[in-house]
């Protein structure tokens, strides 16, 4: 069997490092062609020496010399800067691009990969939040498949295997509720960054962990699901499921529901996206019902956790609104991580920015880029 050659964008992050562990365990199926990081040069160098990619990219240009000095002796090509990302994903030797970088930075390289006809394993949900219509249309035009890595969307995708001709009535995305589930606004006003960074079920990068605490992650996932599965907002429901065992559900026209279950471990959805349509044997820990005799479900609290409602509203309004929401969110999360804004203030700034930004009904790529910049300016001014 010929090996699938992977470009892993964001290999030094939570998803990136777990993807590399999948590659090691499945080394007859996959090999690494490209690894990229933003500023963690030490880990990138270490990974490159172990996995022997053809090329690495370090985002931070000032770190180029350091990475080059370490990897040139291993005959690994080194590039630096954002533009290099868009070039390396287009290399003939790349079969599949795993977008495991965080935030808006994923958009341009993902579009470049699609333009070159590369299939995408998509972890970087922000790309679909910012420009879902443009990205999915371009993928369709190029005959490119986008395989979801996000666990909820992987669950839906797995439930849809063999069902693609059947109409979906609705999908239900499950949410753990994060560390602050059940808390009132009076309590949330005082929560700290350290508390927000302690997710009960998942060990993830800082940005998505804060998004999970604020329910913004679920809002971004509602928008992601719309574009991945071609749904209307009213067909996408969110339910809080604190154990994170049922990863999401699909309900078909006949009322039948299918769910995908398993322990919360991102290696499974990563492996499924990389190996699709195959399921590969592995030694991941298995789920046992007797360890979880009570799987529970509750309604999300949209008044306390406003971000989920803001995301539904943005999806309903359409155009560049989700792009504005995403940009403002990246700004406020960064500010929260630097102790510059409080937890609840994040939603206030988002709502304000959404009000103030110029609305564009049918945005082009240039419009998205401009909206992202405008939203960042407005949100930053409010901090
Ligand atoms: P991390 O913060 O752990 O890792 C982010 C990666 O992206 C790192 O390799 C980082 O490099 C790189 N990076 C950061 N900023 C830039 C930039 N401006 N340009 C290029 N590369 C950059 O994030 P996660 O792995 O947690 O998340 C990655 C994506 O996957 C996000 O979109 C997230 O929403 C999604 N996701 C994550 C899940 C998880 O379990 N972690 C679950 C579902 C989805 P460096 O290390 O050098 O900073
Ligand atoms: Mg998810």
Tab-separated table of C-alpha atoms and ligand atoms in Angstrom:
chain	number	residue	atom	x	y	z
A	1	UNK	CA	0.000	0.000	0.000
A	2	UNK	CA	1.371	3.451	-0.864
A	3	UNK	CA	1.598	5.715	2.141
A	4	UNK	CA	-0.494	8.869	2.384
A	5	UNK	CA	1.878	11.848	2.544
A	6	UNK	CA	0.742	14.444	5.048
A	7	UNK	CA	1.261	18.160	5.503
A	8	UNK	CA	0.517	18.953	9.148
A	9	UNK	CA	-0.024	22.687	9.648
A	10	UNK	CA	0.387	23.456	13.349
A	11	UNK	CA	2.259	20.265	14.223
A	12	UNK	CA	3.442	21.659	17.574
A	13	UNK	CA	-0.074	22.157	18.962
A	14	UNK	CA	-2.502	19.883	20.766
A	15	UNK	CA	-4.023	18.431	17.566
A	16	UNK	CA	-0.672	18.465	15.732
A	17	UNK	CA	1.176	16.446	18.370
A	18	UNK	CA	-1.697	13.950	18.673
A	19	UNK	CA	-1.740	13.596	14.887
A	20	UNK	CA	1.958	12.760	14.967
A	21	UNK	CA	1.302	10.055	17.532
A	22	UNK	CA	-1.331	8.594	15.168
A	23	UNK	CA	1.208	8.706	12.331
A	24	UNK	CA	3.779	6.829	14.437
A	25	UNK	CA	1.254	4.153	15.403
A	26	UNK	CA	0.088	3.820	11.768
A	27	UNK	CA	3.440	4.194	10.062
A	28	UNK	CA	2.512	1.771	7.295
A	29	UNK	CA	-0.273	4.106	6.217
A	30	UNK	CA	1.128	7.602	6.662
A	31	UNK	CA	4.313	9.572	6.278
A	32	UNK	CA	5.049	13.167	7.082
A	33	UNK	CA	5.947	15.477	4.210
A	34	UNK	CA	5.489	18.911	5.821
A	35	UNK	CA	5.473	20.139	9.438
A	36	UNK	CA	4.802	23.730	10.469
A	37	UNK	CA	4.825	25.798	13.658
A	38	UNK	CA	4.400	29.434	14.506
A	39	UNK	CA	7.073	30.140	17.134
A	40	UNK	CA	7.856	26.878	18.935
A	41	UNK	CA	11.118	26.286	17.063
A	42	UNK	CA	12.497	23.798	19.593
A	43	UNK	CA	9.580	21.400	19.279
A	44	UNK	CA	9.434	21.816	15.506
A	45	UNK	CA	13.127	20.885	15.263
A	46	UNK	CA	12.634	17.902	17.545
A	47	UNK	CA	9.622	16.690	15.535
A	48	UNK	CA	11.459	17.138	12.234
A	49	UNK	CA	14.426	15.066	13.406
A	50	UNK	CA	12.084	12.249	14.474
A	51	UNK	CA	9.663	12.331	11.512
A	52	UNK	CA	12.043	13.391	8.715
A	53	UNK	CA	9.657	15.556	6.671
A	54	UNK	CA	10.803	16.922	3.344
A	55	UNK	CA	10.009	20.503	4.448
A	56	UNK	CA	9.265	22.494	7.592
A	57	UNK	CA	7.889	26.015	7.931
A	58	UNK	CA	8.440	28.261	10.931
A	59	UNK	CA	5.954	31.147	10.945
A	60	UNK	CA	8.094	33.550	12.945
A	61	UNK	CA	10.736	34.709	10.436
A	62	UNK	CA	13.251	35.686	13.121
A	63	UNK	CA	13.514	31.968	14.033
A	64	UNK	CA	14.490	30.872	10.537
A	65	UNK	CA	18.252	30.820	11.212
A	66	UNK	CA	17.861	28.684	14.297
A	67	UNK	CA	15.642	26.108	12.548
A	68	UNK	CA	17.832	26.094	9.432
A	69	UNK	CA	20.987	25.531	11.476
A	70	UNK	CA	19.409	22.539	13.189
A	71	UNK	CA	17.793	20.865	10.175
A	72	UNK	CA	20.006	21.555	7.179
A	73	UNK	CA	22.369	18.775	8.294
A	74	UNK	CA	19.366	16.421	8.168
A	75	UNK	CA	18.618	17.505	4.572
A	76	UNK	CA	15.269	18.985	5.610
A	77	UNK	CA	14.250	22.129	3.740
A	78	UNK	CA	13.327	25.093	5.937
A	79	UNK	CA	11.070	28.016	5.036
A	80	UNK	CA	9.716	30.881	7.124
A	81	UNK	CA	6.742	33.237	7.097
A	82	UNK	CA	3.033	33.025	6.380
A	83	UNK	CA	3.340	32.897	2.600
A	84	UNK	CA	5.455	29.768	2.793
A	85	UNK	CA	2.489	27.933	4.326
A	86	UNK	CA	0.431	28.500	1.198
A	87	UNK	CA	3.290	27.317	-1.001
A	88	UNK	CA	4.213	24.098	0.809
A	89	UNK	CA	0.624	22.797	0.898
A	90	UNK	CA	0.635	22.895	-2.899
A	91	UNK	CA	3.665	20.613	-3.324
A	92	UNK	CA	3.082	17.606	-5.609
A	93	UNK	CA	4.333	15.298	-2.874
A	94	UNK	CA	1.499	16.223	-0.472
A	95	UNK	CA	-1.609	14.001	-0.543
A	96	UNK	CA	-3.577	15.358	2.420
A	97	UNK	CA	-3.343	18.595	4.428
A	98	UNK	CA	-4.220	18.504	8.140
A	99	UNK	CA	-5.095	22.058	9.197
A	100	UNK	CA	-4.236	21.956	12.908
A	101	UNK	CA	-3.215	25.586	13.247
A	102	UNK	CA	-5.363	27.895	15.312
A	103	UNK	CA	-7.535	30.807	14.247
A	104	UNK	CA	-7.977	32.956	11.169
A	105	UNK	CA	-4.391	32.103	10.118
A	106	UNK	CA	-5.793	28.843	8.716
A	107	UNK	CA	-7.908	30.458	6.018
A	108	UNK	CA	-5.364	31.387	3.340
A	109	UNK	CA	-3.284	28.172	3.483
A	110	UNK	CA	-6.480	26.081	3.426
A	111	UNK	CA	-7.666	27.896	0.297
A	112	UNK	CA	-4.220	27.393	-1.270
A	113	UNK	CA	-4.397	23.658	-0.548
A	114	UNK	CA	-7.893	23.444	-2.057
A	115	UNK	CA	-6.744	25.350	-5.141
A	116	UNK	CA	-4.024	22.733	-5.601
A	117	UNK	CA	-6.645	19.967	-5.345
A	118	UNK	CA	-5.481	18.626	-1.976
A	119	UNK	CA	-7.978	16.937	0.311
A	120	UNK	CA	-8.255	18.589	3.717
A	121	UNK	CA	-8.493	17.070	7.194
A	122	UNK	CA	-9.935	20.114	8.909
A	123	UNK	CA	-9.327	20.807	12.585
A	124	UNK	CA	-9.123	24.575	12.063
A	125	UNK	CA	-12.835	25.327	12.431
A	126	UNK	CA	-12.202	29.080	12.248
A	127	UNK	CA	-11.611	28.722	8.497
A	128	UNK	CA	-15.229	27.617	7.985
A	129	UNK	CA	-16.532	30.197	10.456
A	130	UNK	CA	-14.779	33.041	8.631
A	131	UNK	CA	-15.513	32.032	5.049
A	132	UNK	CA	-17.525	28.819	5.017
A	133	UNK	CA	-19.425	29.600	1.854
A	134	UNK	CA	-16.327	30.503	-0.142
A	135	UNK	CA	-14.266	27.574	1.165
A	136	UNK	CA	-16.912	24.894	0.625
A	137	UNK	CA	-17.813	26.236	-2.824
A	138	UNK	CA	-14.169	26.230	-3.866
A	139	UNK	CA	-13.722	22.700	-2.525
A	140	UNK	CA	-16.736	21.604	-4.574
A	141	UNK	CA	-15.384	23.267	-7.712
A	142	UNK	CA	-12.020	21.559	-7.243
A	143	UNK	CA	-13.453	18.163	-6.292
A	144	UNK	CA	-11.707	18.397	-2.923
A	145	UNK	CA	-13.036	16.583	0.161
A	146	UNK	CA	-13.029	18.225	3.583
A	147	UNK	CA	-12.874	15.602	6.339
A	148	UNK	CA	-13.820	16.970	9.761
A	149	UNK	CA	-11.457	16.457	12.685
A	150	UNK	CA	-13.551	18.284	15.288
A	151	UNK	CA	-15.012	15.454	17.393
A	152	UNK	CA	-18.664	16.510	17.032
A	153	UNK	CA	-18.402	16.893	13.272
A	154	UNK	CA	-16.462	13.661	12.978
A	155	UNK	CA	-19.316	12.015	14.875
A	156	UNK	CA	-21.883	13.417	12.416
A	157	UNK	CA	-19.683	12.421	9.477
A	158	UNK	CA	-19.383	8.882	10.861
A	159	UNK	CA	-23.165	8.697	11.364
A	160	UNK	CA	-23.626	9.750	7.736
A	161	UNK	CA	-21.496	6.922	6.316
A	162	UNK	CA	-23.771	5.095	3.884
A	163	UNK	CA	-26.490	7.741	4.364
A	164	UNK	CA	-25.344	10.541	2.088
A	165	UNK	CA	-28.415	10.146	-0.157
A	166	UNK	CA	-30.796	10.411	2.838
A	167	UNK	CA	-32.200	13.733	4.021
A	168	UNK	CA	-31.119	14.999	7.434
A	169	UNK	CA	-33.953	16.368	9.582
A	170	UNK	CA	-31.616	17.787	12.185
A	171	UNK	CA	-28.308	17.235	13.904
A	172	UNK	CA	-27.535	17.578	17.599
A	173	UNK	CA	-24.105	18.796	18.620
A	174	UNK	CA	-23.184	17.821	22.148
A	175	UNK	CA	-21.324	20.261	24.412
A	176	UNK	CA	-19.594	19.371	27.666
A	177	UNK	CA	-20.629	22.737	29.126
A	178	UNK	CA	-17.010	23.375	30.117
A	179	UNK	CA	-15.697	24.218	33.589
A	180	UNK	CA	-18.388	26.835	34.316
A	181	UNK	CA	-21.516	24.806	33.516
A	182	UNK	CA	-24.400	25.769	35.787
A	183	UNK	CA	-22.724	28.927	37.107
A	184	UNK	CA	-24.602	32.241	37.359
A	185	UNK	CA	-23.458	35.554	35.873
A	186	UNK	CA	-22.626	36.761	39.412
A	187	UNK	CA	-20.086	33.982	39.759
A	188	UNK	CA	-18.808	34.231	36.196
A	189	UNK	CA	-17.906	37.889	36.646
A	190	UNK	CA	-15.080	36.788	38.947
A	191	UNK	CA	-13.734	33.650	37.268
A	192	UNK	CA	-10.040	33.627	36.443
A	193	UNK	CA	-7.989	32.579	33.459
A	194	UNK	CA	-6.585	29.635	35.449
A	195	UNK	CA	-10.120	28.365	36.159
A	196	UNK	CA	-11.164	28.822	32.530
A	197	UNK	CA	-8.123	26.890	31.320
A	198	UNK	CA	-9.127	23.788	33.324
A	199	UNK	CA	-11.434	21.892	30.980
A	200	UNK	CA	-13.149	18.942	32.689
A	201	UNK	CA	-12.848	16.433	29.798
A	202	UNK	CA	-10.461	17.616	27.069
A	203	UNK	CA	-6.824	18.721	27.061
A	204	UNK	CA	-6.585	21.297	24.255
A	205	UNK	CA	-4.795	24.476	23.166
A	206	UNK	CA	-5.461	27.676	25.159
A	207	UNK	CA	-7.724	29.417	22.633
A	208	UNK	CA	-10.195	26.566	22.183
A	209	UNK	CA	-10.173	25.901	25.941
A	210	UNK	CA	-11.334	29.464	26.634
A	211	UNK	CA	-13.854	29.140	23.783
A	212	UNK	CA	-15.180	25.993	25.469
A	213	UNK	CA	-15.547	27.753	28.817
A	214	UNK	CA	-17.512	30.605	27.187
A	215	UNK	CA	-19.568	28.290	24.894
A	216	UNK	CA	-18.137	30.188	21.928
A	217	UNK	CA	-16.587	26.928	20.802
A	218	UNK	CA	-20.057	25.436	20.393
A	219	UNK	CA	-21.185	28.546	18.539
A	220	UNK	CA	-18.247	28.229	16.147
A	221	UNK	CA	-19.109	24.545	15.756
A	222	UNK	CA	-22.718	25.336	14.835
A	223	UNK	CA	-21.388	27.526	12.008
A	224	UNK	CA	-18.807	24.879	11.058
A	225	UNK	CA	-21.591	22.252	10.879
A	226	UNK	CA	-23.732	24.419	8.641
A	227	UNK	CA	-21.016	24.527	6.000
A	228	UNK	CA	-19.745	20.974	6.357
A	229	UNK	CA	-23.172	19.375	6.098
A	230	UNK	CA	-25.156	21.993	4.153
A	231	UNK	CA	-27.765	22.637	6.872
A	232	UNK	CA	-30.019	25.495	7.885
A	233	UNK	CA	-29.376	27.063	11.325
A	234	UNK	CA	-32.688	25.689	12.636
A	235	UNK	CA	-31.546	22.156	11.790
A	236	UNK	CA	-28.584	22.439	14.168
A	237	UNK	CA	-29.344	21.873	17.830
A	238	UNK	CA	-26.983	22.011	20.797
A	239	UNK	CA	-27.410	19.916	23.911
A	240	UNK	CA	-25.175	19.908	26.971
A	241	UNK	CA	-23.791	16.466	27.809
A	242	UNK	CA	-21.236	16.820	30.609
A	243	UNK	CA	-19.648	13.372	30.214
A	244	UNK	CA	-18.557	13.975	26.557
A	245	UNK	CA	-19.238	10.356	25.586
A	246	UNK	CA	-21.966	10.881	22.964
A	247	UNK	CA	-20.004	12.972	20.495
A	248	UNK	CA	-23.042	14.115	18.429
A	249	UNK	CA	-26.157	12.802	16.693
A	250	UNK	CA	-28.009	12.882	13.386
A	251	UNK	CA	-31.767	12.556	13.011
A	252	UNK	CA	-33.065	11.467	9.613
A	253	UNK	CA	-36.437	12.091	7.925
A	254	UNK	CA	-37.928	8.935	9.403
A	255	UNK	CA	-37.140	10.168	12.924
A	256	UNK	CA	-34.376	7.629	13.447
A	257	UNK	CA	-31.351	9.011	15.305
A	258	UNK	CA	-27.759	7.829	14.998
A	259	UNK	CA	-25.066	8.793	17.472
A	260	UNK	CA	-21.347	8.139	17.697
A	261	UNK	CA	-19.919	7.330	21.133
A	262	UNK	CA	-16.490	6.921	22.641
A	263	UNK	CA	-14.157	8.238	25.300
A	264	UNK	CA	-13.098	11.868	24.826
A	265	UNK	CA	-9.859	11.318	22.888
A	266	UNK	CA	-9.075	13.418	19.797
A	267	UNK	CA	-6.805	10.717	18.381
A	268	UNK	CA	-9.844	8.803	17.128
A	269	UNK	CA	-11.378	11.618	15.022
A	270	UNK	CA	-7.887	12.579	13.839
A	271	UNK	CA	-7.203	9.004	12.706
A	272	UNK	CA	-10.623	8.732	11.042
A	273	UNK	CA	-10.047	11.924	9.053
A	274	UNK	CA	-6.555	10.860	7.993
A	275	UNK	CA	-7.531	7.307	7.025
A	276	UNK	CA	-11.042	7.942	5.647
A	277	UNK	CA	-12.839	5.845	4.458
A	278	UNK	CA	-10.946	3.196	6.416
A	279	UNK	CA	-11.127	2.408	10.093
A	280	UNK	CA	-7.757	1.323	11.424
A	281	UNK	CA	-7.103	-0.948	14.407
A	282	UNK	CA	-5.452	0.839	17.332
A	283	UNK	CA	-4.811	0.481	21.037
A	284	UNK	CA	-6.812	3.541	22.205
A	285	UNK	CA	-8.586	2.988	25.496
A	286	UNK	CA	-12.072	1.518	24.982
A	287	UNK	CA	-15.299	2.929	26.386
A	288	UNK	CA	-17.128	0.823	28.981
A	289	UNK	CA	-20.775	1.593	29.833
A	290	UNK	CA	-20.277	0.438	33.406
A	291	UNK	CA	-17.765	3.265	33.951
A	292	UNK	CA	-20.503	5.730	32.862
A	293	UNK	CA	-23.826	4.337	34.071
A	294	UNK	CA	-25.355	7.831	33.896
A	295	UNK	CA	-25.108	9.740	30.655
A	296	UNK	CA	-26.972	13.004	31.174
A	297	UNK	CA	-28.277	15.779	28.922
A	298	UNK	CA	-29.481	19.326	29.597
A	299	UNK	CA	-30.443	22.497	27.735
A	300	UNK	CA	-27.667	25.043	27.172
A	301	UNK	CA	-28.127	28.295	29.116
A	302	UNK	CA	-28.070	30.882	26.327
A	303	UNK	CA	-28.715	33.827	28.636
A	304	UNK	CA	-25.733	33.235	30.873
A	305	UNK	CA	-23.494	32.026	28.043
A	306	UNK	CA	-24.364	34.655	25.443
A	307	UNK	CA	-21.742	33.618	22.913
A	308	UNK	CA	-23.705	30.641	21.650
A	309	UNK	CA	-26.688	32.899	20.923
A	310	UNK	CA	-24.399	35.468	19.259
A	311	UNK	CA	-23.123	32.712	16.959
A	312	UNK	CA	-26.665	31.597	16.025
A	313	UNK	CA	-27.557	35.234	15.312
A	314	UNK	CA	-24.414	35.700	13.211
A	315	UNK	CA	-25.220	32.583	11.203
A	316	UNK	CA	-28.779	33.786	10.666
A	317	UNK	CA	-27.594	37.227	9.495
A	318	UNK	CA	-24.954	35.624	7.250
A	319	UNK	CA	-22.605	37.530	4.938
A	320	UNK	CA	-19.458	38.626	6.743
A	321	UNK	CA	-21.086	38.479	10.227
A	322	UNK	CA	-19.533	35.143	11.313
A	323	UNK	CA	-16.149	36.456	10.104
A	324	UNK	CA	-16.581	39.547	12.301
A	325	UNK	CA	-17.610	37.383	15.257
A	326	UNK	CA	-14.546	35.177	14.816
A	327	UNK	CA	-12.100	38.080	14.560
A	328	UNK	CA	-13.530	39.867	17.593
A	329	UNK	CA	-13.475	36.595	19.497
A	330	UNK	CA	-9.793	36.028	18.724
A	331	UNK	CA	-9.085	39.510	20.076
A	332	UNK	CA	-11.077	39.097	23.296
A	333	UNK	CA	-9.751	35.615	24.034
A	334	UNK	CA	-6.207	36.877	23.635
A	335	UNK	CA	-7.036	39.804	25.945
A	336	UNK	CA	-8.634	37.467	28.513
A	337	UNK	CA	-5.506	35.280	28.443
A	338	UNK	CA	-3.461	38.425	29.150
A	339	UNK	CA	-5.786	39.423	32.034
A	340	UNK	CA	-6.936	42.545	30.162
A	341	UNK	CA	-10.669	41.755	30.147
A	342	UNK	CA	-12.971	39.785	32.431
A	343	UNK	CA	-14.783	36.626	31.413
A	344	UNK	CA	-18.206	38.212	30.863
A	345	UNK	CA	-16.763	41.303	29.223
A	346	UNK	CA	-15.733	39.109	26.311
A	347	UNK	CA	-19.378	38.721	25.189
A	348	UNK	CA	-20.070	42.449	25.659
A	349	UNK	CA	-17.201	43.359	23.347
A	350	UNK	CA	-18.300	40.765	20.800
A	351	UNK	CA	-21.860	42.105	20.738
A	352	UNK	CA	-20.604	45.687	20.374
A	353	UNK	CA	-18.202	44.807	17.583
A	354	UNK	CA	-20.930	42.932	15.709
A	355	UNK	CA	-23.098	46.070	15.882
A	356	UNK	CA	-20.371	48.414	14.659
A	357	UNK	CA	-18.757	46.487	11.804
A	358	UNK	CA	-19.714	47.167	8.194
A	359	UNK	CA	-22.110	44.504	6.905
A	360	UNK	CA	-21.256	42.828	3.607
A	361	UNK	CA	-23.939	40.539	2.235
A	362	UNK	CA	-21.945	38.620	-0.393
A	363	UNK	CA	-18.312	38.871	0.667
A	364	UNK	CA	-15.371	38.102	-1.596
A	365	UNK	CA	-12.077	36.890	-0.141
A	366	UNK	CA	-10.884	40.510	-0.057
A	367	UNK	CA	-14.029	41.486	1.867
A	368	UNK	CA	-13.368	38.757	4.431
A	369	UNK	CA	-9.791	39.967	4.868
A	370	UNK	CA	-11.010	43.557	5.296
A	371	UNK	CA	-13.808	42.532	7.710
A	372	UNK	CA	-11.376	40.537	9.819
A	373	UNK	CA	-9.102	43.578	10.075
A	374	UNK	CA	-11.969	45.994	10.811
A	375	UNK	CA	-13.403	43.738	13.534
A	376	UNK	CA	-9.976	43.355	15.147
A	377	UNK	CA	-9.557	47.154	15.191
A	378	UNK	CA	-12.982	47.766	16.729
A	379	UNK	CA	-12.653	45.010	19.335
A	380	UNK	CA	-9.133	46.099	20.274
A	381	UNK	CA	-10.343	49.682	20.806
A	382	UNK	CA	-12.839	48.402	23.360
A	383	UNK	CA	-10.266	46.651	25.513
B	1	LIG	P1	-2.776	24.855	19.828
B	1	LIG	O1	-2.751	26.235	20.330
B	1	LIG	O2	-2.433	23.740	20.756
B	1	LIG	O3	-1.808	24.721	18.559
B	1	LIG	C1	-1.879	25.641	17.507
B	1	LIG	C2	-0.845	25.325	16.440
B	1	LIG	O4	-0.908	26.336	15.446
B	1	LIG	C3	0.592	25.333	16.947
B	1	LIG	O5	1.355	24.445	16.164
B	1	LIG	C4	1.020	26.779	16.707
B	1	LIG	O6	2.433	26.930	16.586
B	1	LIG	C5	0.333	27.044	15.375
B	1	LIG	N1	0.005	28.466	15.198
B	1	LIG	C6	-0.440	29.337	16.132
B	1	LIG	N2	-0.640	30.558	15.605
B	1	LIG	C7	-0.309	30.461	14.301
B	1	LIG	C8	-0.272	31.393	13.231
B	1	LIG	N3	-0.638	32.670	13.384
B	1	LIG	N4	0.153	30.963	12.034
B	1	LIG	C9	0.508	29.677	11.841
B	1	LIG	N5	0.503	28.736	12.815
B	1	LIG	C10	0.091	29.132	14.033
B	1	LIG	O7	-4.230	24.613	19.190
B	1	LIG	P2	-5.077	23.280	19.116
B	1	LIG	O8	-4.247	22.165	18.602
B	1	LIG	O9	-5.829	23.097	20.367
B	1	LIG	O10	-6.164	23.680	18.016
B	1	LIG	C11	-5.857	23.754	16.650
B	1	LIG	C12	-7.167	23.889	15.851
B	1	LIG	O11	-7.910	22.698	16.035
B	1	LIG	C13	-8.043	25.054	16.337
B	1	LIG	O12	-8.698	25.611	15.246
B	1	LIG	C14	-9.059	24.354	17.247
B	1	LIG	O13	-10.289	25.029	17.286
B	1	LIG	C15	-9.201	23.006	16.550
B	1	LIG	N6	-9.618	21.922	17.439
B	1	LIG	C16	-8.820	21.550	18.483
B	1	LIG	C17	-9.195	20.523	19.342
B	1	LIG	C18	-8.293	20.073	20.438
B	1	LIG	O14	-8.596	19.059	21.099
B	1	LIG	N7	-7.180	20.718	20.702
B	1	LIG	C19	-10.496	19.853	19.183
B	1	LIG	C20	-11.246	20.296	18.027
B	1	LIG	C21	-10.811	21.309	17.198
B	1	LIG	P3	3.340	27.237	17.910
B	1	LIG	O15	3.264	25.994	18.740
B	1	LIG	O16	4.668	27.480	17.345
B	1	LIG	O17	2.711	28.428	18.567
B	2	LIG	MG1	-15.412	20.071	19.112
